[in-house]
């Protein structure tokens, strides 16, 4: 098992990336190929104690920044750490690739370098939303495809279903369509048509519609939607949580009495905040490509990187790509 | 000034409705026509002290329930409190109408009974989102129109702009399009085209895109979007806030130490919770109709009803309908 990782992508790269890689090698015995500036990476790795025979550094000279235009960056920065890491998967030298870098560039690179699975119209980015029970729901798609057709939502349902089974080890994932009402027949044209199609899909445990109000309530394992709506949902919840926690902090600090109260509640609030922090739940897989590509959160710390590597291992071990290929053959056939 | 109110619609009707009406008559000296079962209403009003010459009760025999199919209910329940209240505005006997009842039915009734302003393709429901600064943003549309064209979003922008100026007394409302990125050119086909059109609209203080992550941060006064996305945004924020507050409650009650902490923080948390409670910010106007129609929150208490009546007064006094008519003439002309 070999995992490739973009050593220079992400807010805390390469420091946290290197630490995460060292931890992953120690904990999982996995082989890792990291791309980036060799001198910088060597210096960072020298701070950690792990089996160096498991690590390969591929030297690269360029970095894709967050401000770079995705498609242009992928095409022009041929020696970027992200591009080289994606090529490792394409060439079969690695079983999956992780990057905490520019999301748009990773999406573009996934498509142009690793390539779409034949029969899959639109690969999707499948993000994680923590729920109040301490579990998580997947949002598919959460931003890769702003405009979608019903067929695309069927693909998102099937691909995230495979991912949930194989990587998250959920036995019979509940799949729901994101809608603005629970009853069949509600919603816009896209979700009405998608509802009808997904309902008929074999092997999918379709439970109907889910409203965004219930997104955190663990009613479903998978929330299927177009990437525009999924992105609005994900960022609404994230933003609301951030706003409320910042208001709480202000409230807690407002006077002497409240400060004592806050001190007594510190453990509980920290625990609660970490429950709602979706960056702790690993990265978002890009599903529908000819290889495992996982987007780690931009602000990933070492633990998040280690978790993303573990996700990559499970992704490769679970033969997610093969399962999606199999689905795409059946699905294309059904559509004819 | 006469305001009509659906006396039987809403979770706390008629008790809270009657109390709210009594308070509004006392506070604003407004005349109110309330529809509903005369005996029940009389009994409730007898508990309150106010100028009875300002109140008219119109007896009705039917009620539209939350479970009723909107269009069917409006067509068949001719003597429903909501239908009769809407007719009062249509016939010019009232200057605006308030209902806390079935939202879908009010939308349908608004269209069929009060009627669309000529030139306005799609009336929109304009809901309120409280922000962290103690102010609010409007979401237009928040659920009346699941499928929209760019022209509709232009109408939503103009109508909510008029409403913000005339009723909320915001001098130069900032208008933004809800998008999944800040840069021009981001998003789905609908928002890209709408961005280009709204940018060119005269008299609109267009500030570009806003992300749902920032919805509570008071960066904009008006968030323009299709009704499907707006509804997802509104309910995501509402749901996230509810989930976090319920987790907080659990955390606060988890042990003796935390209970003392919670006691010390009680005032702050209550204040914070009320800041985030959008039902406290009045009702949602339905804009683009030949009369003032305001949807009060289903769980409105007496204060919320009183506030909604005040909104109705400002709506009528501000000549919102005339201003929208004027816009529709110019806008239709521009489109040709």
XYZ file of C-alpha atoms in Angstrom:
672
model
C 0.000 0.000 0.000
C 1.445 3.319 -1.095
C -0.200 6.688 -0.440
C 0.909 9.855 -2.244
C 0.605 13.181 -0.484
C 0.969 16.764 -1.648
C 3.622 17.995 0.790
C 3.163 21.710 0.100
C -0.648 22.140 -0.069
C -2.642 23.505 2.855
C -2.423 26.289 5.425
C -0.142 24.324 7.761
C 2.056 22.649 5.142
C 4.620 21.347 5.219
C 4.984 21.286 9.035
C 1.693 19.549 9.892
C 1.770 17.461 6.717
C 5.203 16.047 7.619
C 4.154 15.377 11.197
C 0.959 13.681 9.998
C 2.889 11.520 7.546
C 5.375 10.468 10.248
C 2.506 9.503 12.536
C 0.706 7.588 9.794
C 3.832 5.577 8.930
C 4.283 4.701 12.595
C 0.648 3.854 13.207
C -0.353 2.099 9.974
C 3.011 0.910 8.613
C 1.945 2.448 5.295
C 4.425 3.543 2.611
C 4.142 7.222 1.713
C 5.424 9.219 -1.254
C 5.461 12.924 -0.470
C 5.957 15.655 -3.084
C 7.538 19.031 -2.413
C 10.791 20.867 -1.836
C 13.238 18.157 -0.780
C 15.383 20.349 1.502
C 12.431 21.768 3.391
C 10.776 18.367 3.729
C 14.008 16.609 4.849
C 14.519 19.247 7.500
C 10.995 18.760 8.821
C 11.157 14.961 8.727
C 14.436 15.040 10.693
C 12.377 16.195 13.684
C 10.376 12.962 13.730
C 11.219 9.382 14.552
C 9.748 6.766 12.181
C 10.777 4.048 9.709
C 12.472 6.060 6.956
C 12.443 3.102 4.549
C 8.673 3.645 4.272
C 9.110 7.221 3.009
C 9.964 8.490 -0.435
C 10.377 12.184 -1.203
C 9.760 13.317 -4.777
C 11.315 16.732 -5.269
C 9.108 19.400 -6.874
C 9.842 23.043 -7.589
C 6.392 24.647 -7.793
C 3.419 25.127 -5.479
C -0.224 25.822 -6.391
C -1.401 28.639 -4.158
C -4.974 29.183 -2.927
C -5.200 32.291 -5.100
C -4.235 30.436 -8.300
C -6.915 29.865 -10.941
C -7.518 26.096 -10.755
C -7.454 24.991 -14.388
C -4.654 27.357 -15.371
C -2.562 26.283 -12.385
C -2.942 22.578 -13.157
C -2.022 23.135 -16.819
C 0.918 25.486 -16.282
C 2.536 24.415 -13.035
C 3.621 20.999 -14.283
C 6.101 20.590 -11.447
C 3.708 21.626 -8.665
C 3.621 19.326 -5.630
C -0.105 18.687 -6.245
C 0.288 17.910 -9.947
C 3.190 15.527 -9.349
C 1.275 13.790 -6.534
C -1.755 13.301 -8.806
C 0.524 11.867 -11.501
C 1.802 9.265 -9.025
C -1.747 7.854 -8.813
C -2.285 8.106 -12.542
C 0.933 6.165 -13.225
C -0.009 3.493 -10.681
C 2.938 4.349 -8.432
C 0.562 5.222 -5.563
C -2.811 3.750 -4.556
C -4.397 7.051 -3.493
C -3.438 10.703 -3.149
C -4.127 13.280 -0.426
C -3.929 17.068 -0.746
C -4.884 19.894 1.614
C -4.236 22.444 -1.141
C -6.446 24.541 -3.477
C -9.780 22.648 -3.760
C -10.602 23.857 -7.258
C -7.166 22.860 -8.517
C -7.522 19.397 -6.982
C -10.910 18.983 -8.680
C -9.458 20.117 -12.020
C -6.338 18.002 -11.541
C -8.415 14.991 -10.591
C -10.350 15.292 -13.843
C -7.449 16.164 -16.166
C -4.714 13.995 -14.651
C -6.321 11.031 -12.878
C -9.340 11.063 -15.202
C -13.027 10.227 -14.988
C -14.315 6.683 -14.791
C -16.000 5.838 -18.109
C -19.769 6.162 -17.750
C -19.602 8.597 -14.823
C -20.711 12.007 -16.090
C -19.644 14.040 -13.101
C -17.279 13.105 -10.295
C -18.448 14.552 -6.982
C -16.808 15.938 -3.881
C -18.237 14.168 -0.912
C -17.898 16.159 2.275
C -18.587 15.258 5.849
C -21.069 16.935 8.177
C -20.789 15.961 11.846
C -24.076 15.244 13.597
C -25.325 15.702 17.140
C -25.019 11.984 17.889
C -21.253 12.125 17.342
C -21.554 10.508 13.917
C -21.489 12.053 10.476
C -23.437 12.468 7.278
C -21.950 12.730 3.809
C -22.962 15.568 1.491
C -22.682 14.519 -2.154
C -22.015 16.766 -4.050
C -20.700 19.592 -1.905
C -19.266 21.858 -4.576
C -17.667 20.146 -7.561
C -20.731 20.556 -9.803
C -22.715 23.795 -9.591
C -25.184 22.760 -12.314
C -26.513 19.216 -12.280
C -28.932 16.918 -14.074
C -30.992 14.175 -12.360
C -28.596 11.535 -13.744
C -25.747 13.238 -11.896
C -27.574 13.027 -8.574
C -28.117 9.301 -9.183
C -24.372 8.938 -9.673
C -23.676 10.921 -6.498
C -26.067 8.661 -4.571
C -24.444 5.457 -5.839
C -20.833 6.619 -5.449
C -21.281 7.994 -1.938
C -23.170 4.826 -1.013
C -20.163 2.735 -2.070
C -17.806 5.063 -0.204
C -19.931 4.970 2.967
C -19.977 1.165 2.911
C -16.330 0.604 2.048
C -14.515 3.417 3.847
C -16.848 4.527 6.647
C -18.001 0.931 7.229
C -21.682 1.878 7.428
C -23.589 -1.306 6.715
C -26.708 -0.086 4.936
C -26.307 3.675 4.486
C -29.527 5.695 4.476
C -29.651 7.876 1.370
C -31.853 10.993 1.218
C -32.337 13.838 -1.240
C -31.878 17.356 0.164
C -35.205 19.107 -0.242
C -37.320 21.964 1.119
C -40.084 19.673 2.341
C -40.423 16.037 3.319
C -43.282 14.961 1.062
C -42.701 13.411 -2.354
C -43.370 15.984 -5.084
C -41.812 18.875 -3.148
C -38.877 20.915 -4.359
C -37.417 22.114 -7.611
C -37.453 20.320 -10.920
C -34.030 18.738 -10.334
C -34.850 17.132 -7.002
C -38.291 15.943 -8.091
C -36.833 14.092 -11.073
C -33.859 12.841 -9.054
C -36.177 11.546 -6.326
C -38.070 9.452 -8.877
C -34.866 7.999 -10.348
C -33.034 7.283 -7.079
C -36.156 5.612 -5.663
C -35.848 3.009 -8.404
C -32.109 2.367 -8.009
C -31.218 -1.140 -6.890
C -29.149 -1.606 -3.759
C -29.740 1.944 -2.502
C -31.453 2.306 0.877
C -33.404 5.377 -0.195
C -35.330 7.017 2.646
C -36.796 9.984 0.732
C -36.296 13.692 1.326
C -34.381 15.401 4.110
C -34.632 19.089 5.028
C -31.557 21.173 5.762
C -33.030 21.924 9.198
C -32.388 18.269 10.078
C -28.921 18.083 8.567
C -27.225 17.693 11.962
C -29.781 15.311 13.429
C -28.393 12.013 12.135
C -31.591 11.124 10.249
C -29.619 10.072 7.183
C -26.092 8.923 6.323
C -25.972 10.469 2.867
C -27.463 13.776 1.699
C -27.681 13.887 -2.107
C -27.832 17.287 -3.833
C -26.312 19.409 -6.571
C -22.946 20.935 -5.694
C -24.284 24.475 -5.405
C -26.918 23.571 -2.831
C -24.563 21.192 -1.011
C -21.975 23.921 -0.708
C -24.597 26.358 0.613
C -25.684 23.759 3.185
C -22.157 22.904 4.319
C -21.078 26.522 4.643
C -24.354 27.634 6.306
C -23.918 25.089 9.053
C -20.221 25.850 9.407
C -20.886 29.608 9.465
C -23.766 29.365 11.921
C -21.656 27.226 14.270
C -18.752 29.680 14.053
C -21.018 32.675 14.658
C -22.723 31.078 17.640
C -19.435 29.996 19.225
C -17.998 33.466 18.776
C -21.122 35.016 20.350
C -20.859 32.472 23.188
C -17.261 33.442 23.764
C -18.262 37.109 23.974
C -21.121 36.261 26.328
C -18.822 34.180 28.526
C -16.328 37.020 28.820
C -18.908 39.770 29.445
C -18.504 40.078 33.231
C -16.865 38.555 36.309
C -19.808 36.278 37.056
C -19.987 34.932 33.519
C -16.226 34.388 33.454
C -16.463 32.085 36.472
C -19.368 30.300 34.822
C -17.322 29.877 31.652
C -14.422 28.418 33.633
C -16.713 25.807 35.157
C -18.047 24.912 31.691
C -14.770 24.941 29.794
C -14.417 21.163 29.357
C -17.975 20.814 28.090
C -17.698 23.655 25.600
C -14.371 22.433 24.212
C -15.875 18.965 23.763
C -18.944 20.419 22.063
C -16.857 22.597 19.770
C -14.764 19.648 18.657
C -17.930 17.647 17.980
C -19.060 20.349 15.557
C -15.675 20.785 13.904
C -15.987 18.958 10.615
C -12.270 19.239 9.916
C -11.768 16.579 12.572
C -13.674 14.012 10.547
C -11.067 13.478 7.811
C -11.021 14.695 4.225
C -13.543 14.748 1.411
C -13.083 12.100 -1.288
C -13.467 13.025 -4.925
C -15.567 10.132 -6.236
C -15.824 8.965 -9.843
C -12.140 9.193 -10.794
C -9.764 6.432 -11.905
C -8.020 6.530 -8.550
C -8.392 7.610 -4.958
C -8.179 11.391 -4.542
C -8.888 12.875 -1.117
C -9.174 16.561 -0.302
C -7.968 17.193 3.237
C -9.254 20.340 4.936
C -7.129 23.405 4.160
C -6.415 23.996 7.825
C -5.583 20.334 8.556
C -3.328 19.688 11.534
C -1.114 16.599 11.858
C -3.984 14.446 13.173
C -6.253 15.463 10.282
C -3.471 14.554 7.823
C -2.910 11.204 9.538
C -6.671 10.536 9.402
C -6.786 11.470 5.721
C -3.966 8.998 5.018
C -5.947 6.320 6.841
C -8.928 7.248 4.658
C -6.707 6.815 1.590
C -5.661 3.355 2.815
C -9.267 2.286 3.344
C -10.255 3.799 0.002
C -7.639 1.709 -1.803
C -8.221 -1.437 0.271
C -11.983 -1.162 -0.224
C -11.646 -1.147 -4.012
C -13.923 1.874 -4.161
C -12.794 2.705 -7.694
C -13.571 -0.811 -8.961
C -16.996 -0.761 -7.331
C -17.817 2.591 -8.934
C -16.638 1.236 -12.309
C -18.952 -1.714 -11.903
C -21.853 0.565 -11.004
C -21.140 2.821 -13.968
C -21.410 -0.106 -16.368
C -24.741 -1.248 -14.978
C -26.047 2.313 -14.670
C -25.116 3.283 -18.224
C -26.798 0.117 -19.397
C -29.982 0.904 -17.411
C -30.149 4.366 -18.932
C -30.038 3.122 -22.533
C -55.380 52.302 8.453
C -57.016 48.881 8.624
C -55.134 45.613 9.011
C -56.789 42.243 8.389
C -55.624 39.232 10.334
C -56.315 35.519 10.021
C -57.563 34.774 13.535
C -57.331 30.991 13.317
C -53.963 30.392 11.578
C -50.828 29.470 13.524
C -49.806 27.109 16.325
C -50.914 29.511 19.081
C -54.083 30.816 17.451
C -56.443 32.228 18.434
C -55.088 32.887 21.973
C -51.818 34.622 20.997
C -53.375 36.189 17.905
C -56.098 37.836 19.969
C -53.613 39.029 22.576
C -51.338 40.401 19.853
C -54.236 42.216 18.178
C -55.320 43.768 21.503
C -51.778 44.976 22.130
C -51.441 46.379 18.604
C -54.696 48.344 18.896
C -53.535 49.793 22.206
C -50.033 50.586 21.009
C -50.608 51.769 17.442
C -54.268 52.841 17.520
C -54.708 50.765 14.372
C -58.060 49.356 13.228
C -58.076 45.573 12.887
C -60.438 43.182 11.139
C -59.993 39.649 12.437
C -61.474 36.560 10.755
C -62.465 33.383 12.574
C -65.061 31.770 14.788
C -66.907 34.690 16.360
C -67.746 32.966 19.666
C -64.212 31.752 20.270
C -62.723 35.116 19.320
C -65.194 37.117 21.428
C -64.394 34.951 24.433
C -60.660 35.535 23.987
C -61.010 39.285 23.373
C -63.090 39.631 26.559
C -59.899 38.886 28.496
C -58.199 42.016 27.170
C -58.741 45.693 27.686
C -58.556 47.857 24.548
C -60.670 50.180 22.376
C -63.308 47.817 20.975
C -64.447 50.374 18.376
C -61.162 49.653 16.577
C -61.952 45.951 16.205
C -64.186 44.166 13.719
C -64.741 40.436 13.807
C -65.712 38.718 10.551
C -67.182 35.329 11.338
C -65.823 32.375 9.369
C -66.630 28.679 9.621
C -63.574 26.955 8.177
C -59.861 26.735 9.002
C -56.965 25.792 6.725
C -54.821 23.327 8.643
C -51.056 22.877 8.271
C -51.665 19.451 6.738
C -53.994 20.799 4.026
C -52.774 20.858 0.421
C -52.304 24.591 -0.256
C -53.964 25.091 -3.632
C -56.810 22.698 -2.902
C -57.459 24.301 0.486
C -57.612 27.823 -0.961
C -59.981 26.722 -3.720
C -62.310 24.571 -1.613
C -62.398 26.220 1.817
C -64.043 29.425 0.639
C -65.043 30.371 4.170
C -61.650 29.704 5.760
C -60.338 32.463 8.057
C -57.289 32.860 5.778
C -59.277 33.050 2.550
C -61.719 35.603 3.962
C -58.845 37.708 5.354
C -57.138 37.714 1.942
C -60.411 38.787 0.325
C -60.574 41.795 2.662
C -57.358 43.085 1.081
C -58.486 42.220 -2.417
C -61.725 44.150 -1.917
C -59.877 47.143 -0.502
C -61.500 46.769 2.914
C -58.093 46.269 4.566
C -54.682 47.764 3.763
C -52.667 44.633 4.520
C -53.230 41.114 5.820
C -51.335 38.971 8.333
C -51.502 35.195 8.733
C -49.513 32.762 10.856
C -51.174 29.820 9.112
C -50.151 27.313 6.416
C -47.361 29.018 4.407
C -48.086 27.234 1.129
C -51.762 28.141 1.354
C -50.917 31.793 2.017
C -48.630 31.813 -1.035
C -51.331 30.228 -3.172
C -54.022 32.497 -1.729
C -51.841 35.544 -2.257
C -51.528 34.655 -5.941
C -55.114 33.543 -6.602
C -56.991 36.005 -4.407
C -54.870 39.155 -4.008
C -53.182 38.642 -7.366
C -49.812 39.369 -8.933
C -48.686 42.862 -9.863
C -48.665 43.108 -13.678
C -45.104 42.756 -14.933
C -43.888 40.807 -11.890
C -43.302 37.213 -12.969
C -42.892 35.698 -9.536
C -43.827 37.154 -6.154
C -41.285 36.191 -3.512
C -41.347 35.364 0.169
C -38.825 37.543 1.898
C -37.667 36.092 5.194
C -35.508 37.534 7.894
C -32.203 36.170 9.150
C -30.873 37.739 12.352
C -27.190 38.593 12.352
C -24.497 38.655 15.015
C -24.573 42.456 15.223
C -28.201 42.374 16.405
C -29.496 43.407 12.988
C -30.997 41.346 10.232
C -30.641 40.344 6.618
C -33.476 39.571 4.245
C -33.473 36.378 2.193
C -35.368 36.852 -1.073
C -36.716 34.364 -2.109
C -36.850 31.946 0.812
C -39.209 29.332 -0.579
C -42.017 30.626 -2.798
C -40.230 29.751 -6.065
C -38.241 26.530 -6.231
C -37.249 27.029 -9.884
C -36.165 30.490 -10.995
C -34.853 32.381 -14.007
C -32.370 35.280 -13.817
C -35.215 37.761 -14.413
C -36.919 36.475 -11.255
C -33.828 37.139 -9.149
C -33.755 40.703 -10.506
C -37.349 41.118 -9.365
C -36.502 39.679 -5.938
C -33.611 42.145 -5.633
C -35.743 45.155 -6.544
C -38.765 44.196 -4.447
C -36.792 43.365 -1.312
C -34.799 46.577 -1.812
C -38.048 48.585 -1.775
C -39.262 46.668 1.287
C -35.973 47.183 3.152
C -36.097 50.921 2.477
C -39.781 51.472 3.224
C -40.490 49.040 6.056
C -37.137 48.300 7.684
C -35.986 51.888 7.128
C -32.562 50.869 5.845
C -31.284 53.832 3.874
C -29.212 52.245 1.136
C -29.620 48.483 1.496
C -26.658 46.379 0.398
C -27.816 43.711 -2.061
C -25.786 40.536 -2.670
C -26.316 37.318 -4.602
C -25.983 34.085 -2.601
C -23.109 32.176 -4.151
C -20.509 29.499 -3.412
C -17.568 31.854 -3.894
C -16.969 35.572 -3.749
C -15.432 36.181 -7.162
C -17.515 37.186 -10.176
C -17.983 34.208 -12.488
C -18.442 31.712 -9.629
C -21.528 29.605 -9.116
C -24.219 27.957 -11.173
C -25.692 29.214 -14.404
C -28.583 31.003 -12.646
C -26.450 33.073 -10.285
C -23.865 33.944 -12.949
C -26.557 35.370 -15.232
C -28.402 37.023 -12.348
C -25.172 38.654 -11.157
C -24.667 40.244 -14.568
C -28.239 41.559 -14.695
C -28.486 42.854 -11.111
C -25.125 44.595 -11.486
C -26.691 46.767 -14.194
C -29.903 47.604 -12.306
C -30.349 51.265 -11.470
C -30.866 52.280 -7.862
C -29.658 48.948 -6.459
C -26.636 49.062 -4.158
C -25.219 45.787 -5.472
C -22.191 44.563 -3.537
C -21.587 41.292 -5.418
C -21.647 37.731 -4.087
C -22.073 36.554 -0.517
C -21.313 33.059 0.765
C -23.681 31.222 3.091
C -20.815 30.966 5.597
C -21.133 34.736 6.090
C -24.929 34.809 6.235
C -24.984 35.796 9.924
C -22.148 38.287 9.730
C -24.090 41.396 8.671
C -22.071 41.845 5.464
C -25.220 42.464 3.438
C -28.811 43.593 4.044
C -30.366 41.510 1.283
C -29.412 38.019 0.120
C -30.870 37.293 -3.328
C -31.368 33.670 -4.387
C -33.849 31.200 -5.807
C -36.428 29.955 -3.314
C -34.974 26.450 -3.094
C -31.512 27.650 -2.111
C -32.928 30.367 0.152
C -35.007 27.833 2.000
C -31.999 25.533 2.400
C -29.983 28.465 3.782
C -32.684 29.611 6.196
C -33.383 26.142 7.542
C -29.683 25.193 7.744
C -28.959 28.156 9.959
C -32.097 27.602 12.020
C -31.343 23.880 12.362
C -27.678 24.399 13.244
C -28.615 26.956 15.904
C -31.229 24.623 17.380
C -28.817 21.679 17.398
C -26.046 23.670 19.037
C -28.331 25.108 21.709
C -29.694 21.668 22.504
C -26.139 20.286 22.774
C -25.226 23.241 24.985
C -28.164 22.508 27.251
C -27.013 18.895 27.575
C -23.450 20.033 28.263
C -24.628 22.523 30.873
C -26.613 19.849 32.693
C -23.921 17.169 32.553
C -22.617 17.486 36.129
C -22.782 19.540 39.327
C -19.901 21.795 38.316
C -21.357 22.557 34.889
C -24.775 23.212 36.418
C -23.302 25.959 38.602
C -21.517 27.361 35.556
C -24.767 27.340 33.613
C -26.538 29.188 36.398
C -23.918 31.928 36.320
C -24.275 32.205 32.533
C -28.042 32.002 32.321
C -28.694 35.668 31.457
C -26.089 35.666 28.711
C -27.315 32.467 27.102
C -30.959 33.572 27.148
C -29.940 36.847 25.513
C -27.875 35.023 22.905
C -30.678 32.597 22.153
C -33.163 35.415 21.607
C -30.666 37.148 19.305
C -30.637 34.044 17.100
C -34.398 33.511 17.182
C -35.634 34.788 13.847
C -39.270 34.544 14.886
C -38.674 37.624 17.042
C -37.945 39.738 13.984
C -41.503 39.900 12.635
C -43.026 38.100 9.688
C -42.016 37.504 6.096
C -43.704 39.703 3.488
C -44.914 38.211 0.250
C -43.711 40.771 -2.292
C -45.091 41.352 -5.784
C -48.809 41.089 -4.983
C -51.532 43.721 -5.367
C -51.635 44.218 -1.614
C -49.678 43.704 1.581
C -49.540 40.039 2.636
C -47.362 39.098 5.582
C -46.614 35.582 6.765
C -46.121 35.578 10.525
C -44.107 32.704 11.980
C -46.224 29.629 12.682
C -45.236 29.645 16.335
C -45.807 33.399 16.773
C -46.581 34.577 20.301
C -48.552 37.746 21.056
C -45.491 39.983 20.638
C -44.677 38.452 17.247
C -48.290 39.045 16.135
C -48.166 42.627 17.382
C -44.872 43.140 15.513
C -46.337 41.648 12.347
C -49.282 44.078 12.557
C -46.806 46.930 12.892
C -45.040 45.569 9.812
C -48.375 45.591 7.992
C -48.917 49.232 8.977
C -45.473 50.241 7.716
C -45.989 48.194 4.569
C -49.212 50.065 3.772
C -47.913 53.474 4.873
C -44.737 53.004 2.837
C -46.687 52.399 -0.382
C -44.591 49.310 -1.023
C -47.121 47.965 -3.538
C -47.097 51.217 -5.555
C -43.315 51.300 -5.589
C -43.162 47.716 -6.837
C -45.722 48.563 -9.523
C -43.584 51.469 -10.639
C -40.491 49.257 -10.747
C -42.351 46.582 -12.724
C -43.256 49.088 -15.416
C -39.693 50.317 -15.804
C -38.267 46.827 -15.540
C -40.615 45.328 -18.125
C -39.701 48.187 -20.400
C -35.976 47.608 -19.893
C -36.344 43.936 -20.741
C -37.919 44.573 -24.132
